[in-house]
PDB file of C-alpha atoms in Angstrom:
ATOM      1  CA  THR A   1      23.252 -14.490   3.473  1.00 93.00           C
ATOM      2  CA  TYR A   2      25.181 -14.051   0.224  1.00 92.00           C
ATOM      3  CA  VAL A   3      22.237 -12.282  -1.396  1.00 94.00           C
ATOM      4  CA  SER A   4      21.550 -10.136   1.697  1.00 96.00           C
ATOM      5  CA  VAL A   5      25.155  -8.975   1.959  1.00 97.00           C
ATOM      6  CA  ASN A   6      25.472  -8.226  -1.748  1.00 96.00           C
ATOM      7  CA  LEU A   7      22.148  -6.403  -1.836  1.00 96.00           C
ATOM      8  CA  ALA A   8      23.222  -4.294   1.167  1.00 97.00           C
ATOM      9  CA  LEU A   9      26.612  -3.510  -0.371  1.00 97.00           C
ATOM     10  CA  GLY A  10      24.959  -2.637  -3.680  1.00 96.00           C
ATOM     11  CA  MET A  11      22.514  -0.282  -1.989  1.00 96.00           C
ATOM     12  CA  ALA A  12      25.325   1.251   0.065  1.00 94.00           C
ATOM     13  CA  ALA A  13      27.052   2.139  -3.210  1.00 95.00           C
ATOM     14  CA  ILE A  14      24.199   4.560  -3.931  1.00 96.00           C
ATOM     15  CA  PRO A  15      25.262   7.743  -2.101  1.00 93.00           C
ATOM     16  CA  ASP A  16      21.797   8.908  -1.035  1.00 94.00           C
ATOM     17  CA  VAL A  17      20.492   5.540   0.194  1.00 96.00           C
ATOM     18  CA  ARG A  18      20.930   4.750   3.885  1.00 97.00           C
ATOM     19  CA  THR A  19      20.837   1.029   4.518  1.00 97.00           C
ATOM     20  CA  VAL A  20      20.801  -1.191   7.598  1.00 98.00           C
ATOM     21  CA  LEU A  21      21.627  -4.906   7.404  1.00 98.00           C
ATOM     22  CA  LEU A  22      20.640  -7.114  10.345  1.00 98.00           C
ATOM     23  CA  ASP A  23      21.765 -10.713  10.778  1.00 97.00           C
ATOM     24  CA  LEU A  24      18.477 -12.130  12.028  1.00 97.00           C
ATOM     25  CA  ASN A  25      19.383 -15.620  10.864  1.00 96.00           C
ATOM     26  CA  GLN A  26      19.812 -16.705  14.440  1.00 94.00           C
ATOM     27  CA  ARG A  27      19.905 -20.362  13.422  1.00 95.00           C
ATOM     28  CA  ASN A  28      23.023 -19.964  11.275  1.00 95.00           C
ATOM     29  CA  PRO A  29      24.443 -16.422  11.468  1.00 96.00           C
ATOM     30  CA  GLY A  30      26.817 -15.650   8.635  1.00 95.00           C
ATOM     31  CA  ILE A  31      27.044 -11.946   7.839  1.00 96.00           C
ATOM     32  CA  ALA A  32      30.159 -11.372   9.975  1.00 94.00           C
ATOM     33  CA  GLU A  33      31.937 -14.231   8.248  1.00 93.00           C
ATOM     34  CA  ALA A  34      30.774 -13.125   4.794  1.00 94.00           C
ATOM     35  CA  LEU A  35      32.222  -9.664   5.396  1.00 93.00           C
ATOM     36  CA  GLY A  36      35.402 -10.947   7.048  1.00 91.00           C
ATOM     37  CA  SER A  37      34.508  -9.383  10.379  1.00 88.00           C
ATOM     38  CA  GLY A  38      35.538 -10.973  13.632  1.00 81.00           C
ATOM     39  CA  SER A  39      32.574  -9.336  15.339  1.00 79.00           C
ATOM     40  CA  GLU A  40      31.412 -11.176  18.442  1.00 85.00           C
ATOM     41  CA  GLN A  41      27.934  -9.809  19.016  1.00 90.00           C
ATOM     42  CA  ARG A  42      24.686 -11.384  20.171  1.00 94.00           C
ATOM     43  CA  ILE A  43      21.698 -10.163  18.176  1.00 95.00           C
ATOM     44  CA  ALA A  44      19.590 -11.520  21.046  1.00 95.00           C
ATOM     45  CA  ASP A  45      20.920  -8.630  23.152  1.00 95.00           C
ATOM     46  CA  LEU A  46      19.643  -6.150  20.578  1.00 95.00           C
ATOM     47  CA  LEU A  47      16.284  -7.892  20.085  1.00 95.00           C
ATOM     48  CA  GLY A  48      15.800  -8.288  23.835  1.00 94.00           C
ATOM     49  CA  GLY A  49      16.345  -4.579  24.460  1.00 93.00           C
ATOM     50  CA  GLU A  50      19.520  -5.087  26.494  1.00 95.00           C
ATOM     51  CA  VAL A  51      21.590  -2.999  24.057  1.00 94.00           C
ATOM     52  CA  ALA A  52      20.492   0.142  22.226  1.00 93.00           C
ATOM     53  CA  PRO A  53      20.654  -0.038  18.418  1.00 94.00           C
ATOM     54  CA  MET A  54      23.146   2.827  18.227  1.00 93.00           C
ATOM     55  CA  ASP A  55      25.497   0.977  20.584  1.00 94.00           C
ATOM     56  CA  TYR A  56      25.087  -2.285  18.708  1.00 95.00           C
ATOM     57  CA  LEU A  57      25.271  -1.398  15.011  1.00 96.00           C
ATOM     58  CA  ARG A  58      28.624  -1.122  13.245  1.00 95.00           C
ATOM     59  CA  ARG A  59      29.230   1.328  10.442  1.00 94.00           C
ATOM     60  CA  HIS A  60      30.414  -0.080   7.128  1.00 93.00           C
ATOM     61  CA  GLY A  61      31.242   2.799   4.821  1.00 90.00           C
ATOM     62  CA  GLU A  62      29.309   6.041   4.721  1.00 91.00           C
ATOM     63  CA  ASN A  63      25.716   4.802   4.557  1.00 95.00           C
ATOM     64  CA  LEU A  64      25.576   1.176   5.700  1.00 97.00           C
ATOM     65  CA  ALA A  65      25.066   0.061   9.301  1.00 97.00           C
ATOM     66  CA  ILE A  66      25.300  -3.639  10.164  1.00 97.00           C
ATOM     67  CA  GLY A  67      23.992  -5.638  13.091  1.00 96.00           C
ATOM     68  CA  PHE A  68      26.188  -8.723  13.274  1.00 96.00           C
ATOM     69  CA  ASN A  69      25.415 -11.911  15.169  1.00 95.00           C
ATOM     70  CA  SER A  70      27.758 -14.587  16.423  1.00 92.00           C
ATOM     71  CA  GLU A  71      25.575 -16.697  18.679  1.00 91.00           C
ATOM     72  CA  VAL A  72      22.549 -18.966  18.374  1.00 92.00           C
ATOM     73  CA  PRO A  73      20.065 -18.202  21.175  1.00 93.00           C
ATOM     74  CA  PRO A  74      17.704 -20.837  22.594  1.00 92.00           C
ATOM     75  CA  ASN A  75      14.556 -18.922  21.527  1.00 93.00           C
ATOM     76  CA  PRO A  76      15.020 -17.186  18.138  1.00 95.00           C
ATOM     77  CA  ALA A  77      11.378 -17.041  17.008  1.00 95.00           C
ATOM     78  CA  GLU A  78      10.211 -15.776  20.388  1.00 95.00           C
ATOM     79  CA  LEU A  79      12.811 -12.999  20.323  1.00 95.00           C
ATOM     80  CA  LEU A  80      11.694 -11.932  16.840  1.00 96.00           C
ATOM     81  CA  GLN A  81       8.041 -11.620  17.844  1.00 95.00           C
ATOM     82  CA  SER A  82       8.753  -9.889  21.148  1.00 95.00           C
ATOM     83  CA  GLY A  83       7.658  -6.375  21.944  1.00 95.00           C
ATOM     84  CA  SER A  84      11.280  -5.423  22.574  1.00 95.00           C
ATOM     85  CA  ALA A  85      12.195  -6.404  18.985  1.00 96.00           C
ATOM     86  CA  ALA A  86       9.441  -4.141  17.650  1.00 96.00           C
ATOM     87  CA  GLU A  87      10.598  -1.319  19.941  1.00 96.00           C
ATOM     88  CA  MET A  88      14.189  -1.796  18.765  1.00 95.00           C
ATOM     89  CA  LEU A  89      13.105  -1.429  15.127  1.00 95.00           C
ATOM     90  CA  ASP A  90      11.123   1.699  15.981  1.00 96.00           C
ATOM     91  CA  GLU A  91      14.117   3.193  17.783  1.00 95.00           C
ATOM     92  CA  LEU A  92      16.507   2.243  14.995  1.00 95.00           C
ATOM     93  CA  THR A  93      14.191   3.690  12.339  1.00 95.00           C
ATOM     94  CA  GLY A  94      13.568   6.866  14.311  1.00 95.00           C
ATOM     95  CA  PHE A  95      17.239   7.557  14.932  1.00 93.00           C
ATOM     96  CA  LEU A  96      18.884   6.479  11.663  1.00 94.00           C
ATOM     97  CA  THR A  97      15.955   7.064   9.291  1.00 96.00           C
ATOM     98  CA  PRO A  98      17.225   4.377   6.914  1.00 97.00           C
ATOM     99  CA  ASP A  99      15.773   4.071   3.436  1.00 97.00           C
ATOM    100  CA  VAL A 100      16.032   0.283   3.648  1.00 96.00           C
ATOM    101  CA  ILE A 101      16.416  -2.257   6.445  1.00 97.00           C
ATOM    102  CA  LEU A 102      17.499  -5.661   5.147  1.00 97.00           C
ATOM    103  CA  CYS A 103      17.095  -8.645   7.457  1.00 97.00           C
ATOM    104  CA  ASP A 104      18.866 -11.897   6.702  1.00 97.00           C
ATOM    105  CA  MET A 105      16.580 -14.670   7.949  1.00 97.00           C
ATOM    106  CA  PRO A 106      16.673 -18.481   8.144  1.00 96.00           C
ATOM    107  CA  PRO A 107      14.727 -20.683   5.695  1.00 95.00           C
ATOM    108  CA  LEU A 108      10.989 -20.031   5.847  1.00 96.00           C
ATOM    109  CA  LEU A 109       9.968 -23.680   5.575  1.00 95.00           C
ATOM    110  CA  GLU A 110      12.404 -24.892   8.223  1.00 94.00           C
ATOM    111  CA  TYR A 111      11.750 -22.470  11.098  1.00 95.00           C
ATOM    112  CA  ASP A 112       9.026 -20.166  12.481  1.00 94.00           C
ATOM    113  CA  ASP A 113      11.366 -17.163  12.618  1.00 96.00           C
ATOM    114  CA  VAL A 114      10.250 -15.453   9.414  1.00 96.00           C
ATOM    115  CA  MET A 115       6.546 -15.806  10.193  1.00 96.00           C
ATOM    116  CA  ALA A 116       7.192 -14.483  13.715  1.00 95.00           C
ATOM    117  CA  PHE A 117       8.866 -11.397  12.258  1.00 96.00           C
ATOM    118  CA  VAL A 118       6.540 -10.763   9.283  1.00 96.00           C
ATOM    119  CA  PRO A 119       4.404  -8.209  11.200  1.00 95.00           C
ATOM    120  CA  GLN A 120       7.517  -6.010  11.425  1.00 94.00           C
ATOM    121  CA  VAL A 121       8.373  -5.964   7.702  1.00 95.00           C
ATOM    122  CA  ASP A 122       6.993  -4.201   4.655  1.00 95.00           C
ATOM    123  CA  ALA A 123       7.992  -6.910   2.202  1.00 97.00           C
ATOM    124  CA  VAL A 124       9.862 -10.183   1.749  1.00 97.00           C
ATOM    125  CA  LEU A 125      12.347 -11.120  -0.949  1.00 96.00           C
ATOM    126  CA  LEU A 126      12.384 -14.897  -1.131  1.00 96.00           C
ATOM    127  CA  VAL A 127      15.753 -16.485  -1.942  1.00 94.00           C
ATOM    128  CA  ALA A 128      15.613 -20.029  -3.306  1.00 93.00           C
ATOM    129  CA  ASP A 129      18.538 -22.423  -3.662  1.00 89.00           C
ATOM    130  CA  GLY A 130      18.518 -23.498  -7.299  1.00 85.00           C
ATOM    131  CA  THR A 131      20.270 -26.763  -6.435  1.00 87.00           C
ATOM    132  CA  ARG A 132      17.767 -27.880  -3.780  1.00 87.00           C
ATOM    133  CA  THR A 133      14.516 -25.905  -3.869  1.00 89.00           C
ATOM    134  CA  HIS A 134      11.511 -27.271  -5.760  1.00 90.00           C
ATOM    135  CA  THR A 135       8.764 -25.145  -7.296  1.00 92.00           C
ATOM    136  CA  ARG A 136       6.214 -26.620  -4.891  1.00 96.00           C
ATOM    137  CA  GLU A 137       8.309 -25.308  -1.974  1.00 95.00           C
ATOM    138  CA  ILE A 138       8.376 -21.810  -3.472  1.00 95.00           C
ATOM    139  CA  ALA A 139       4.597 -22.002  -3.953  1.00 96.00           C
ATOM    140  CA  ARG A 140       4.219 -23.058  -0.306  1.00 97.00           C
ATOM    141  CA  CYS A 141       6.269 -20.040   0.804  1.00 96.00           C
ATOM    142  CA  GLN A 142       4.096 -17.770  -1.325  1.00 96.00           C
ATOM    143  CA  GLN A 143       0.979 -19.235   0.294  1.00 97.00           C
ATOM    144  CA  MET A 144       2.395 -18.716   3.776  1.00 97.00           C
ATOM    145  CA  LEU A 145       3.167 -15.052   3.069  1.00 97.00           C
ATOM    146  CA  GLU A 146      -0.044 -14.282   1.193  1.00 96.00           C
ATOM    147  CA  GLY A 147      -2.149 -11.715   3.012  1.00 96.00           C
ATOM    148  CA  ARG A 148       0.573 -11.141   5.612  1.00 96.00           C
ATOM    149  CA  THR A 149       3.102  -9.062   3.671  1.00 96.00           C
ATOM    150  CA  THR A 150       4.157  -8.174   0.153  1.00 96.00           C
ATOM    151  CA  LEU A 151       6.305 -10.682  -1.711  1.00 96.00           C
ATOM    152  CA  LEU A 152       8.787  -8.604  -3.728  1.00 95.00           C
ATOM    153  CA  GLY A 153       9.930 -11.556  -5.774  1.00 94.00           C
ATOM    154  CA  VAL A 154      11.964 -14.720  -5.813  1.00 94.00           C
ATOM    155  CA  VAL A 155      15.730 -14.753  -6.310  1.00 92.00           C
ATOM    156  CA  LEU A 156      17.149 -18.006  -7.643  1.00 89.00           C
ATOM    157  CA  ASN A 157      20.530 -18.467  -5.983  1.00 84.00           C
ATOM    158  CA  ARG A 158      23.001 -21.108  -7.201  1.00 77.00           C
ATOM    159  CA  GLY A 159      21.034 -21.642 -10.395  1.00 71.00           C
ATOM    160  CA  ARG A 160      22.590 -23.907 -12.980  1.00 67.00           C
ATOM    161  CA  VAL A 161      22.199 -23.767 -16.729  1.00 64.00           C
ATOM    162  CA  PRO A 162      21.655 -27.234 -18.260  1.00 65.00           C
ATOM    163  CA  ARG A 163      24.486 -28.418 -20.504  1.00 68.00           C
ATOM    164  CA  GLY A 164      24.150 -27.235 -24.068  1.00 66.00           C
ATOM    165  CA  LYS A 165      21.747 -24.414 -23.134  1.00 60.00           C
ATOM    166  CA  VAL A 166      24.235 -21.558 -22.798  1.00 56.00           C
TER     167      VAL A 166
END
């Protein structure tokens, strides 16, 4: 979430880049909290087609739209692979014509959500926790994504420099 929010804010600082940030981490939503928003929205309503993207998204500055989430639904992976989720992305893209849509997702190795949503994305940026993630887990993620989408790279979050190696 930290990386997603900062990447979105960084892109929003570029005047000609329109960005959308969606909190699709339905297991542990955190974008609203990270941005200090008290937004009480259910991303399941957006993914299920119950709310139109333009009614759901909140503007943050001139060129950043955010889809917050405050609730954990009973069927996150199913919602992400639904036809209504694909239609929502088409509608959102057609209306806003964003340059980038960033989707904060739960851990790839813990849940099926990312793999359920991969057909809807152009690429994945893998974020690894430097205090917990092992290289074999990153390799496993790469294998899972291979042939399904482009892996942009791996971001090491919470990395630590060994003592005496500064």
